[in-house]
Amino acid sequence: MDFRLTQDQRDLRAGVRELLAGRYGREALRASVDADGALDRDLWRELGAAGLFALRLAESGGGVGLGLPEAVLVFEEAGRALLPGPLVATHLAAGTVPGAAEGTAVVTAFDLDGPLVAHLGDADAVLGADPLPAGTPVRSADPLTPLWRAEPAGGAGAYREEGALLTAALQVGSALRTVELAVRYAGEREQFGQPIGAFQAVKHLCADMLVRAEVARTAVYAAAVTADGAEIAAAKLLADEAAVRGARDCLQVYGGMGFTWEADVHLHLKRAWVRARQWRMAAGAEELLAQRLLEEAATG
């Protein structure tokens, strides 16, 4: 079986990267931070027009007609750019909630393991809940992910597997981006008359980051093909680790500069922390994998 990307898939990924680089570069990212994570509705509609939310809808229904593997590639690029907003929930709501596919509606979702919901203040709907619940703002580790506490209503459990996989893809994109940031900084920053990337300790940090990110990406791509629940759980575990540990290691490479507000590294770490609690947390993923191993041992 050939798991290499097709030319169409490579073109899709390149097109999304180009779109996000032009529309949501560093200046736009910093503007989002200054706006306390408030969503840019114009950007949301542009994402809808580009097909991000309708990517998997049938062409007969006004969608793009692609599949889960292509969605993973798109969400990986969104994670790389630190694109804010309830991307996963709005994508999952396309074809169900009016306006979601076109980006004229913002759809969010409750954390499946708790009462928190992101971007409730900007949302037009909550996946699986009707009407829109009231909530109380709570502090979030990520300045680009406002959180609200509300009484859970309805349920998005039917979307858990796809939501977990797409969130894992976002994590992979962030992990790969922190590898790029660390390697670039290691080549620019000098100590004792040479780039810090020449030092073995820094080389090891960057190499470990790359290995974790690539292993996670492979797991996410494979799970997108099989759509198997246990494989999605494993992919989410690996992607969460790659994103969180990658951002931490990137901070180590940056040294004191990485902890300043001017650097973007801390934003990747904070977003990775939040995503690690969305759709499927580590404990639930580990339980699912353990159950699968028990079943295979019993039948094998």
mmCIF file with all atom_site columns, C-alpha atoms in Angstrom, residues 33-214:
data_model
loop_
_atom_site.group_PDB
_atom_site.id
_atom_site.type_symbol
_atom_site.label_atom_id
_atom_site.label_alt_id
_atom_site.label_comp_id
_atom_site.label_asym_id
_atom_site.label_entity_id
_atom_site.label_seq_id
_atom_site.pdbx_PDB_ins_code
_atom_site.Cartn_x
_atom_site.Cartn_y
_atom_site.Cartn_z
_atom_site.occupancy
_atom_site.B_iso_or_equiv
_atom_site.pdbx_formal_charge
_atom_site.auth_seq_id
_atom_site.auth_comp_id
_atom_site.auth_asym_id
_atom_site.auth_atom_id
_atom_site.pdbx_PDB_model_num
ATOM 1   C CA . VAL A 1 33  ? -3.726  38.241 21.044 1.00 0.00 ? 33  VAL A CA 1
ATOM 2   C CA . ASP A 1 34  ? -4.339  41.956 21.552 1.00 0.00 ? 34  ASP A CA 1
ATOM 3   C CA . ALA A 1 35  ? -8.065  41.357 20.930 1.00 0.00 ? 35  ALA A CA 1
ATOM 4   C CA . ASP A 1 36  ? -8.157  38.797 23.757 1.00 0.00 ? 36  ASP A CA 1
ATOM 5   C CA . GLY A 1 37  ? -8.950  35.967 21.362 1.00 0.00 ? 37  GLY A CA 1
ATOM 6   C CA . ALA A 1 38  ? -12.081 37.541 19.848 1.00 0.00 ? 38  ALA A CA 1
ATOM 7   C CA . LEU A 1 39  ? -12.818 35.885 16.522 1.00 0.00 ? 39  LEU A CA 1
ATOM 8   C CA . ASP A 1 40  ? -12.342 37.726 13.275 1.00 0.00 ? 40  ASP A CA 1
ATOM 9   C CA . ARG A 1 41  ? -15.640 37.096 11.470 1.00 0.00 ? 41  ARG A CA 1
ATOM 10  C CA . ASP A 1 42  ? -14.216 38.232 8.144  1.00 0.00 ? 42  ASP A CA 1
ATOM 11  C CA . LEU A 1 43  ? -11.441 35.659 8.448  1.00 0.00 ? 43  LEU A CA 1
ATOM 12  C CA . TRP A 1 44  ? -13.989 33.006 9.426  1.00 0.00 ? 44  TRP A CA 1
ATOM 13  C CA . ARG A 1 45  ? -16.029 33.704 6.294  1.00 0.00 ? 45  ARG A CA 1
ATOM 14  C CA . GLU A 1 46  ? -12.868 33.589 4.178  1.00 0.00 ? 46  GLU A CA 1
ATOM 15  C CA . LEU A 1 47  ? -12.049 30.179 5.621  1.00 0.00 ? 47  LEU A CA 1
ATOM 16  C CA . GLY A 1 48  ? -15.565 29.069 4.742  1.00 0.00 ? 48  GLY A CA 1
ATOM 17  C CA . ALA A 1 49  ? -15.226 30.405 1.212  1.00 0.00 ? 49  ALA A CA 1
ATOM 18  C CA . ALA A 1 50  ? -11.927 28.526 0.869  1.00 0.00 ? 50  ALA A CA 1
ATOM 19  C CA . GLY A 1 51  ? -13.753 25.294 1.728  1.00 0.00 ? 51  GLY A CA 1
ATOM 20  C CA . LEU A 1 52  ? -12.163 24.553 5.090  1.00 0.00 ? 52  LEU A CA 1
ATOM 21  C CA . PHE A 1 53  ? -15.462 23.788 6.793  1.00 0.00 ? 53  PHE A CA 1
ATOM 22  C CA . ALA A 1 54  ? -17.222 22.167 3.803  1.00 0.00 ? 54  ALA A CA 1
ATOM 23  C CA . LEU A 1 55  ? -14.186 20.106 2.866  1.00 0.00 ? 55  LEU A CA 1
ATOM 24  C CA . ARG A 1 56  ? -15.878 16.755 3.497  1.00 0.00 ? 56  ARG A CA 1
ATOM 25  C CA . LEU A 1 57  ? -19.388 17.647 2.377  1.00 0.00 ? 57  LEU A CA 1
ATOM 26  C CA . ALA A 1 58  ? -20.501 16.036 -0.870 1.00 0.00 ? 58  ALA A CA 1
ATOM 27  C CA . GLU A 1 59  ? -20.240 18.229 -3.926 1.00 0.00 ? 59  GLU A CA 1
ATOM 28  C CA . SER A 1 60  ? -23.966 17.772 -4.479 1.00 0.00 ? 60  SER A CA 1
ATOM 29  C CA . GLY A 1 61  ? -24.481 19.446 -1.098 1.00 0.00 ? 61  GLY A CA 1
ATOM 30  C CA . GLY A 1 62  ? -22.231 22.373 -1.885 1.00 0.00 ? 62  GLY A CA 1
ATOM 31  C CA . GLY A 1 63  ? -19.087 20.863 -0.392 1.00 0.00 ? 63  GLY A CA 1
ATOM 32  C CA . VAL A 1 64  ? -15.650 20.001 -1.717 1.00 0.00 ? 64  VAL A CA 1
ATOM 33  C CA . GLY A 1 65  ? -16.215 16.235 -1.641 1.00 0.00 ? 65  GLY A CA 1
ATOM 34  C CA . LEU A 1 66  ? -12.895 15.238 -0.058 1.00 0.00 ? 66  LEU A CA 1
ATOM 35  C CA . GLY A 1 67  ? -12.232 12.832 2.798  1.00 0.00 ? 67  GLY A CA 1
ATOM 36  C CA . LEU A 1 68  ? -10.734 12.578 6.262  1.00 0.00 ? 68  LEU A CA 1
ATOM 37  C CA . PRO A 1 69  ? -7.105  12.280 5.025  1.00 0.00 ? 69  PRO A CA 1
ATOM 38  C CA . GLU A 1 70  ? -7.435  15.596 3.197  1.00 0.00 ? 70  GLU A CA 1
ATOM 39  C CA . ALA A 1 71  ? -9.068  17.217 6.220  1.00 0.00 ? 71  ALA A CA 1
ATOM 40  C CA . VAL A 1 72  ? -6.110  16.119 8.342  1.00 0.00 ? 72  VAL A CA 1
ATOM 41  C CA . LEU A 1 73  ? -3.702  17.842 5.946  1.00 0.00 ? 73  LEU A CA 1
ATOM 42  C CA . VAL A 1 74  ? -5.702  21.075 6.098  1.00 0.00 ? 74  VAL A CA 1
ATOM 43  C CA . PHE A 1 75  ? -5.965  21.049 9.887  1.00 0.00 ? 75  PHE A CA 1
ATOM 44  C CA . GLU A 1 76  ? -2.255  20.342 10.195 1.00 0.00 ? 76  GLU A CA 1
ATOM 45  C CA . GLU A 1 77  ? -1.611  23.608 8.361  1.00 0.00 ? 77  GLU A CA 1
ATOM 46  C CA . ALA A 1 78  ? -4.111  25.419 10.575 1.00 0.00 ? 78  ALA A CA 1
ATOM 47  C CA . GLY A 1 79  ? -2.240  24.153 13.634 1.00 0.00 ? 79  GLY A CA 1
ATOM 48  C CA . ARG A 1 80  ? 1.057   25.259 12.179 1.00 0.00 ? 80  ARG A CA 1
ATOM 49  C CA . ALA A 1 81  ? -0.311  28.802 11.788 1.00 0.00 ? 81  ALA A CA 1
ATOM 50  C CA . LEU A 1 82  ? -1.905  28.818 15.276 1.00 0.00 ? 82  LEU A CA 1
ATOM 51  C CA . LEU A 1 83  ? -5.201  29.682 13.621 1.00 0.00 ? 83  LEU A CA 1
ATOM 52  C CA . PRO A 1 84  ? -7.670  30.446 16.433 1.00 0.00 ? 84  PRO A CA 1
ATOM 53  C CA . GLY A 1 85  ? -11.324 29.552 16.843 1.00 0.00 ? 85  GLY A CA 1
ATOM 54  C CA . PRO A 1 86  ? -13.470 26.405 17.117 1.00 0.00 ? 86  PRO A CA 1
ATOM 55  C CA . LEU A 1 87  ? -12.260 25.074 13.771 1.00 0.00 ? 87  LEU A CA 1
ATOM 56  C CA . VAL A 1 88  ? -12.983 21.433 14.542 1.00 0.00 ? 88  VAL A CA 1
ATOM 57  C CA . ALA A 1 89  ? -16.523 21.946 15.828 1.00 0.00 ? 89  ALA A CA 1
ATOM 58  C CA . THR A 1 90  ? -17.501 24.213 12.926 1.00 0.00 ? 90  THR A CA 1
ATOM 59  C CA . HIS A 1 91  ? -16.061 21.720 10.441 1.00 0.00 ? 91  HIS A CA 1
ATOM 60  C CA . LEU A 1 92  ? -18.004 18.874 12.071 1.00 0.00 ? 92  LEU A CA 1
ATOM 61  C CA . ALA A 1 93  ? -21.176 20.966 12.058 1.00 0.00 ? 93  ALA A CA 1
ATOM 62  C CA . ALA A 1 94  ? -21.021 21.643 8.308  1.00 0.00 ? 94  ALA A CA 1
ATOM 63  C CA . GLY A 1 95  ? -24.178 20.344 6.678  1.00 0.00 ? 95  GLY A CA 1
ATOM 64  C CA . THR A 1 96  ? -25.957 20.193 10.042 1.00 0.00 ? 96  THR A CA 1
ATOM 65  C CA . VAL A 1 97  ? -25.864 23.719 11.418 1.00 0.00 ? 97  VAL A CA 1
ATOM 66  C CA . PRO A 1 98  ? -26.961 26.401 8.900  1.00 0.00 ? 98  PRO A CA 1
ATOM 67  C CA . GLY A 1 99  ? -24.070 28.641 7.933  1.00 0.00 ? 99  GLY A CA 1
ATOM 68  C CA . ALA A 1 100 ? -21.327 26.416 9.344  1.00 0.00 ? 100 ALA A CA 1
ATOM 69  C CA . ALA A 1 101 ? -20.139 25.180 5.955  1.00 0.00 ? 101 ALA A CA 1
ATOM 70  C CA . GLU A 1 102 ? -19.962 28.716 4.560  1.00 0.00 ? 102 GLU A CA 1
ATOM 71  C CA . GLY A 1 103 ? -18.273 30.210 7.629  1.00 0.00 ? 103 GLY A CA 1
ATOM 72  C CA . THR A 1 104 ? -21.160 32.564 8.296  1.00 0.00 ? 104 THR A CA 1
ATOM 73  C CA . ALA A 1 105 ? -21.840 30.736 11.563 1.00 0.00 ? 105 ALA A CA 1
ATOM 74  C CA . VAL A 1 106 ? -19.374 29.924 14.342 1.00 0.00 ? 106 VAL A CA 1
ATOM 75  C CA . VAL A 1 107 ? -20.035 26.577 16.003 1.00 0.00 ? 107 VAL A CA 1
ATOM 76  C CA . THR A 1 108 ? -18.253 25.444 19.129 1.00 0.00 ? 108 THR A CA 1
ATOM 77  C CA . ALA A 1 109 ? -18.504 22.333 21.324 1.00 0.00 ? 109 ALA A CA 1
ATOM 78  C CA . PHE A 1 110 ? -18.323 21.384 24.988 1.00 0.00 ? 110 PHE A CA 1
ATOM 79  C CA . ASP A 1 111 ? -15.285 19.557 26.273 1.00 0.00 ? 111 ASP A CA 1
ATOM 80  C CA . LEU A 1 112 ? -16.593 16.002 26.366 1.00 0.00 ? 112 LEU A CA 1
ATOM 81  C CA . ASP A 1 113 ? -15.018 15.417 29.768 1.00 0.00 ? 113 ASP A CA 1
ATOM 82  C CA . GLY A 1 114 ? -16.107 18.616 31.475 1.00 0.00 ? 114 GLY A CA 1
ATOM 83  C CA . PRO A 1 115 ? -18.285 21.745 31.527 1.00 0.00 ? 115 PRO A CA 1
ATOM 84  C CA . LEU A 1 116 ? -15.921 23.998 29.563 1.00 0.00 ? 116 LEU A CA 1
ATOM 85  C CA . VAL A 1 117 ? -16.651 25.356 26.113 1.00 0.00 ? 117 VAL A CA 1
ATOM 86  C CA . ALA A 1 118 ? -14.307 27.495 24.028 1.00 0.00 ? 118 ALA A CA 1
ATOM 87  C CA . HIS A 1 119 ? -15.316 30.695 22.224 1.00 0.00 ? 119 HIS A CA 1
ATOM 88  C CA . LEU A 1 120 ? -18.874 30.595 23.590 1.00 0.00 ? 120 LEU A CA 1
ATOM 89  C CA . GLY A 1 121 ? -19.013 34.386 23.502 1.00 0.00 ? 121 GLY A CA 1
ATOM 90  C CA . ASP A 1 122 ? -18.492 34.375 19.717 1.00 0.00 ? 122 ASP A CA 1
ATOM 91  C CA . ALA A 1 123 ? -20.519 31.262 18.942 1.00 0.00 ? 123 ALA A CA 1
ATOM 92  C CA . ASP A 1 124 ? -23.795 31.081 17.065 1.00 0.00 ? 124 ASP A CA 1
ATOM 93  C CA . ALA A 1 125 ? -24.358 27.454 18.065 1.00 0.00 ? 125 ALA A CA 1
ATOM 94  C CA . VAL A 1 126 ? -22.931 24.664 20.188 1.00 0.00 ? 126 VAL A CA 1
ATOM 95  C CA . LEU A 1 127 ? -22.570 21.290 18.530 1.00 0.00 ? 127 LEU A CA 1
ATOM 96  C CA . GLY A 1 128 ? -25.293 18.965 19.780 1.00 0.00 ? 128 GLY A CA 1
ATOM 97  C CA . ALA A 1 129 ? -26.927 21.641 21.970 1.00 0.00 ? 129 ALA A CA 1
ATOM 98  C CA . ASP A 1 130 ? -30.008 23.741 21.330 1.00 0.00 ? 130 ASP A CA 1
ATOM 99  C CA . PRO A 1 131 ? -30.538 26.518 22.309 1.00 0.00 ? 131 PRO A CA 1
ATOM 100 C CA . LEU A 1 132 ? -27.206 28.244 22.844 1.00 0.00 ? 132 LEU A CA 1
ATOM 101 C CA . PRO A 1 133 ? -26.432 27.874 26.574 1.00 0.00 ? 133 PRO A CA 1
ATOM 102 C CA . ALA A 1 134 ? -25.454 30.709 28.863 1.00 0.00 ? 134 ALA A CA 1
ATOM 103 C CA . GLY A 1 135 ? -22.059 30.562 30.502 1.00 0.00 ? 135 GLY A CA 1
ATOM 104 C CA . THR A 1 136 ? -19.516 32.282 32.719 1.00 0.00 ? 136 THR A CA 1
ATOM 105 C CA . PRO A 1 137 ? -16.069 33.275 31.406 1.00 0.00 ? 137 PRO A CA 1
ATOM 106 C CA . VAL A 1 138 ? -13.110 31.567 33.071 1.00 0.00 ? 138 VAL A CA 1
ATOM 107 C CA . ARG A 1 139 ? -9.398  32.201 32.703 1.00 0.00 ? 139 ARG A CA 1
ATOM 108 C CA . SER A 1 140 ? -7.670  30.284 29.953 1.00 0.00 ? 140 SER A CA 1
ATOM 109 C CA . ALA A 1 141 ? -4.000  29.365 29.666 1.00 0.00 ? 141 ALA A CA 1
ATOM 110 C CA . ASP A 1 142 ? -4.174  30.316 25.995 1.00 0.00 ? 142 ASP A CA 1
ATOM 111 C CA . PRO A 1 143 ? -4.970  33.972 25.254 1.00 0.00 ? 143 PRO A CA 1
ATOM 112 C CA . LEU A 1 144 ? -6.360  32.894 21.864 1.00 0.00 ? 144 LEU A CA 1
ATOM 113 C CA . THR A 1 145 ? -8.807  30.347 23.324 1.00 0.00 ? 145 THR A CA 1
ATOM 114 C CA . PRO A 1 146 ? -11.351 32.073 25.597 1.00 0.00 ? 146 PRO A CA 1
ATOM 115 C CA . LEU A 1 147 ? -13.071 29.525 27.825 1.00 0.00 ? 147 LEU A CA 1
ATOM 116 C CA . TRP A 1 148 ? -16.526 29.555 29.361 1.00 0.00 ? 148 TRP A CA 1
ATOM 117 C CA . ARG A 1 149 ? -18.088 27.364 32.023 1.00 0.00 ? 149 ARG A CA 1
ATOM 118 C CA . ALA A 1 150 ? -21.654 26.309 31.231 1.00 0.00 ? 150 ALA A CA 1
ATOM 119 C CA . GLU A 1 151 ? -24.122 23.575 32.043 1.00 0.00 ? 151 GLU A CA 1
ATOM 120 C CA . PRO A 1 152 ? -23.540 20.855 29.416 1.00 0.00 ? 152 PRO A CA 1
ATOM 121 C CA . ALA A 1 153 ? -26.516 20.525 27.092 1.00 0.00 ? 153 ALA A CA 1
ATOM 122 C CA . GLY A 1 154 ? -27.052 18.001 24.334 1.00 0.00 ? 154 GLY A CA 1
ATOM 123 C CA . GLY A 1 155 ? -24.025 16.018 23.302 1.00 0.00 ? 155 GLY A CA 1
ATOM 124 C CA . ALA A 1 156 ? -21.259 15.868 20.747 1.00 0.00 ? 156 ALA A CA 1
ATOM 125 C CA . GLY A 1 157 ? -20.254 12.322 21.620 1.00 0.00 ? 157 GLY A CA 1
ATOM 126 C CA . ALA A 1 158 ? -21.065 11.095 18.129 1.00 0.00 ? 158 ALA A CA 1
ATOM 127 C CA . TYR A 1 159 ? -18.344 13.369 16.800 1.00 0.00 ? 159 TYR A CA 1
ATOM 128 C CA . ARG A 1 160 ? -15.684 12.355 19.345 1.00 0.00 ? 160 ARG A CA 1
ATOM 129 C CA . GLU A 1 161 ? -13.480 10.240 17.075 1.00 0.00 ? 161 GLU A CA 1
ATOM 130 C CA . GLU A 1 162 ? -13.366 12.686 14.171 1.00 0.00 ? 162 GLU A CA 1
ATOM 131 C CA . GLY A 1 163 ? -12.970 15.601 16.567 1.00 0.00 ? 163 GLY A CA 1
ATOM 132 C CA . ALA A 1 164 ? -10.067 13.903 18.325 1.00 0.00 ? 164 ALA A CA 1
ATOM 133 C CA . LEU A 1 165 ? -8.330  13.130 15.033 1.00 0.00 ? 165 LEU A CA 1
ATOM 134 C CA . LEU A 1 166 ? -8.671  16.649 13.655 1.00 0.00 ? 166 LEU A CA 1
ATOM 135 C CA . THR A 1 167 ? -7.460  18.086 16.963 1.00 0.00 ? 167 THR A CA 1
ATOM 136 C CA . ALA A 1 168 ? -4.489  15.719 16.772 1.00 0.00 ? 168 ALA A CA 1
ATOM 137 C CA . ALA A 1 169 ? -3.762  17.104 13.313 1.00 0.00 ? 169 ALA A CA 1
ATOM 138 C CA . LEU A 1 170 ? -3.751  20.637 14.758 1.00 0.00 ? 170 LEU A CA 1
ATOM 139 C CA . GLN A 1 171 ? -1.291  19.458 17.409 1.00 0.00 ? 171 GLN A CA 1
ATOM 140 C CA . VAL A 1 172 ? 0.969   17.914 14.778 1.00 0.00 ? 172 VAL A CA 1
ATOM 141 C CA . GLY A 1 173 ? 1.060   21.161 12.830 1.00 0.00 ? 173 GLY A CA 1
ATOM 142 C CA . SER A 1 174 ? 2.033   23.061 15.966 1.00 0.00 ? 174 SER A CA 1
ATOM 143 C CA . ALA A 1 175 ? 4.711   20.474 16.830 1.00 0.00 ? 175 ALA A CA 1
ATOM 144 C CA . LEU A 1 176 ? 6.260   20.716 13.372 1.00 0.00 ? 176 LEU A CA 1
ATOM 145 C CA . ARG A 1 177 ? 6.220   24.497 13.541 1.00 0.00 ? 177 ARG A CA 1
ATOM 146 C CA . THR A 1 178 ? 8.090   24.533 16.861 1.00 0.00 ? 178 THR A CA 1
ATOM 147 C CA . VAL A 1 179 ? 10.733  22.299 15.270 1.00 0.00 ? 179 VAL A CA 1
ATOM 148 C CA . GLU A 1 180 ? 11.165  24.917 12.547 1.00 0.00 ? 180 GLU A CA 1
ATOM 149 C CA . LEU A 1 181 ? 11.359  27.738 15.091 1.00 0.00 ? 181 LEU A CA 1
ATOM 150 C CA . ALA A 1 182 ? 13.915  25.899 17.234 1.00 0.00 ? 182 ALA A CA 1
ATOM 151 C CA . VAL A 1 183 ? 16.160  24.966 14.310 1.00 0.00 ? 183 VAL A CA 1
ATOM 152 C CA . ARG A 1 184 ? 16.063  28.472 12.888 1.00 0.00 ? 184 ARG A CA 1
ATOM 153 C CA . TYR A 1 185 ? 16.874  30.092 16.210 1.00 0.00 ? 185 TYR A CA 1
ATOM 154 C CA . ALA A 1 186 ? 19.651  27.565 16.897 1.00 0.00 ? 186 ALA A CA 1
ATOM 155 C CA . GLY A 1 187 ? 21.254  28.605 13.621 1.00 0.00 ? 187 GLY A CA 1
ATOM 156 C CA . GLU A 1 188 ? 20.975  32.333 14.342 1.00 0.00 ? 188 GLU A CA 1
ATOM 157 C CA . ARG A 1 189 ? 21.799  32.642 18.050 1.00 0.00 ? 189 ARG A CA 1
ATOM 158 C CA . GLU A 1 190 ? 25.495  32.602 18.849 1.00 0.00 ? 190 GLU A CA 1
ATOM 159 C CA . GLN A 1 191 ? 27.376  31.747 22.028 1.00 0.00 ? 191 GLN A CA 1
ATOM 160 C CA . PHE A 1 192 ? 31.140  31.497 22.429 1.00 0.00 ? 192 PHE A CA 1
ATOM 161 C CA . GLY A 1 193 ? 31.608  32.577 18.839 1.00 0.00 ? 193 GLY A CA 1
ATOM 162 C CA . GLN A 1 194 ? 29.442  29.927 17.172 1.00 0.00 ? 194 GLN A CA 1
ATOM 163 C CA . PRO A 1 195 ? 25.745  29.146 16.614 1.00 0.00 ? 195 PRO A CA 1
ATOM 164 C CA . ILE A 1 196 ? 24.180  27.359 19.572 1.00 0.00 ? 196 ILE A CA 1
ATOM 165 C CA . GLY A 1 197 ? 23.018  24.691 17.120 1.00 0.00 ? 197 GLY A CA 1
ATOM 166 C CA . ALA A 1 198 ? 26.624  23.463 17.055 1.00 0.00 ? 198 ALA A CA 1
ATOM 167 C CA . PHE A 1 199 ? 26.320  22.314 20.670 1.00 0.00 ? 199 PHE A CA 1
ATOM 168 C CA . GLN A 1 200 ? 25.371  18.697 21.191 1.00 0.00 ? 200 GLN A CA 1
ATOM 169 C CA . ALA A 1 201 ? 22.733  19.395 23.827 1.00 0.00 ? 201 ALA A CA 1
ATOM 170 C CA . VAL A 1 202 ? 20.852  21.700 21.446 1.00 0.00 ? 202 VAL A CA 1
ATOM 171 C CA . LYS A 1 203 ? 21.203  19.214 18.586 1.00 0.00 ? 203 LYS A CA 1
ATOM 172 C CA . HIS A 1 204 ? 19.657  16.502 20.756 1.00 0.00 ? 204 HIS A CA 1
ATOM 173 C CA . LEU A 1 205 ? 16.729  18.718 21.733 1.00 0.00 ? 205 LEU A CA 1
ATOM 174 C CA . CYS A 1 206 ? 15.955  19.532 18.096 1.00 0.00 ? 206 CYS A CA 1
ATOM 175 C CA . ALA A 1 207 ? 16.372  15.918 16.985 1.00 0.00 ? 207 ALA A CA 1
ATOM 176 C CA . ASP A 1 208 ? 14.024  14.658 19.695 1.00 0.00 ? 208 ASP A CA 1
ATOM 177 C CA . MET A 1 209 ? 11.446  17.270 18.731 1.00 0.00 ? 209 MET A CA 1
ATOM 178 C CA . LEU A 1 210 ? 11.580  16.188 15.102 1.00 0.00 ? 210 LEU A CA 1
ATOM 179 C CA . VAL A 1 211 ? 11.259  12.480 15.926 1.00 0.00 ? 211 VAL A CA 1
ATOM 180 C CA . ARG A 1 212 ? 8.230   13.025 18.155 1.00 0.00 ? 212 ARG A CA 1
ATOM 181 C CA . ALA A 1 213 ? 6.546   15.251 15.570 1.00 0.00 ? 213 ALA A CA 1
ATOM 182 C CA . GLU A 1 214 ? 7.141   12.861 12.678 1.00 0.00 ? 214 GLU A CA 1
#
